[in-house]
Amino acid sequence: MDRTLALEFVRVTEAAALKSGRLLGRGLKDEADGLAVDGMRSTFDTVPISGTVVIGEGEIDEAPMLYIGEEVGAGGEPVDIAVDPIEGTNLIAKGQNGAIAVLAIAPRGGLLHAPDMYMQKICVGPRAKGVIDINASVTENLRRVAEKMERGISDLTVVMLDRPRHKDIMKECRDAGARIRLITDGDVNPAMECGLEGSGVHMVIGTGGAPEGVLAAAALKCTGGDMQARLIPHTDEEVRRCHEMGIRDLNHVLTIDDLVHGDDTIFAATAITQGNILREMKFFPGGARTHSVVMRYKTGTVRFVDTIHKLDRKLKSMKVK
Ligand code: VTB
């Protein structure tokens, strides 16, 4: 993919943040999501790609825009697109940390078409690449990651969704002495943070959304991190979807390269609320300031983009209020 597209994709995640960010803490998660979708969708059409949404807002009958299979872009290179206009709608609705607008792009066929079901995940940064094993115990993974990172387990910070289903892994982490951060929503952001020096996040573990898993894998692939995952179907229909994808053995382990194939992936995210690396967006009279990251696997470049938007002028065409 042409490297100049990277900046175009940041404009897309910025648009989602700009459109939805005003609804911070208003309890309106669906409205915020709708605005973010709208911002993303309209900005995509200014980008010179022929994109197909492979991970989006749902199936065609569930979502009016950015549905799976939708074609977006102004025409150009054929690419597959994974989007989450707001990763963590509850976080925006409650004004809590960790919400991002996020996307990943790869040449056609480069992203696993992960259906909307649960996925068990373990994510680490580049300094722990090559040692994780989703089939080993949490304790064993912590031991290996600590050793590879040349630190004690007590110097590792592990992030997981605060859910009853994580009771056992939480206990194991606590018994092993790791530091733990429980989040209410949004496991893509901490997975991305694992790959960035200075985030203070060393591992993300637990079961979350499969589509979110592909976005996390794209970020980690770009930064040289590592990830293993497993689809967790709960219904017959979900089992059928796994079979359709060629996954017959439900214990099948997906590596980071199964989740994101090839050597040409771009990942972009804009913070809507505060993260450990990305700063929350801010509004001022007539404008807003956003903080984004864009990464390319091909070169490994990670670019932070701090943008001041004159909403009353530049973005009139986006109809941002
Ligand atoms: C997961 C996680 C997402 O929603 O899908 C979660 O991956 C839903 O989990 O990042 P539950 O069904 O346990 O609520 C997110 O947190 C997005 O909000």
Coordinates of N, CA and C in Angstrom, one line a residue, residues 230-233 238-240 242-243 247-253:
R230 N -7.8 -17.7 20.2 CA -8.7 -18.9 19.9 C -10.1 -18.4 19.9
L231 N -10.8 -18.8 18.9 CA -12.2 -18.5 18.8 C -13.0 -19.3 19.8
I232 N -14.0 -18.6 20.5 CA -14.8 -19.3 21.5 C -16.3 -19.2 21.1
P233 N -16.7 -20.1 20.2 CA -18.1 -20.1 19.8 C -19.0 -20.6 21.0
E238 N -22.5 -20.1 15.8 CA -21.1 -19.7 15.9 C -20.1 -20.8 15.6
V239 N -20.5 -22.0 16.0 CA -19.7 -23.2 15.6 C -19.6 -23.3 14.1
R240 N -20.8 -23.1 13.5 CA -20.9 -23.2 12.0 C -20.1 -22.1 11.3
C242 N -17.3 -20.9 12.5 CA -15.9 -21.4 12.6 C -15.6 -22.4 11.5
H243 N -16.5 -23.3 11.3 CA -16.3 -24.3 10.3 C -16.2 -23.7 8.9
I247 N -12.1 -23.5 10.3 CA -11.6 -23.9 11.6 C -12.5 -25.0 12.2
R248 N -12.0 -26.3 12.0 CA -12.8 -27.4 12.4 C -12.5 -27.8 13.9
D249 N -11.2 -27.7 14.2 CA -10.8 -28.0 15.6 C -11.0 -26.7 16.4
L250 N -11.9 -26.8 17.4 CA -12.3 -25.5 18.1 C -11.2 -25.1 19.1
N251 N -10.2 -26.0 19.3 CA -9.0 -25.6 20.1 C -7.9 -25.0 19.3
H252 N -8.2 -24.8 18.0 CA -7.2 -24.3 17.0 C -6.6 -23.0 17.5
V253 N -5.3 -22.9 17.6 CA -4.7 -21.7 18.0 C -4.4 -20.8 16.8

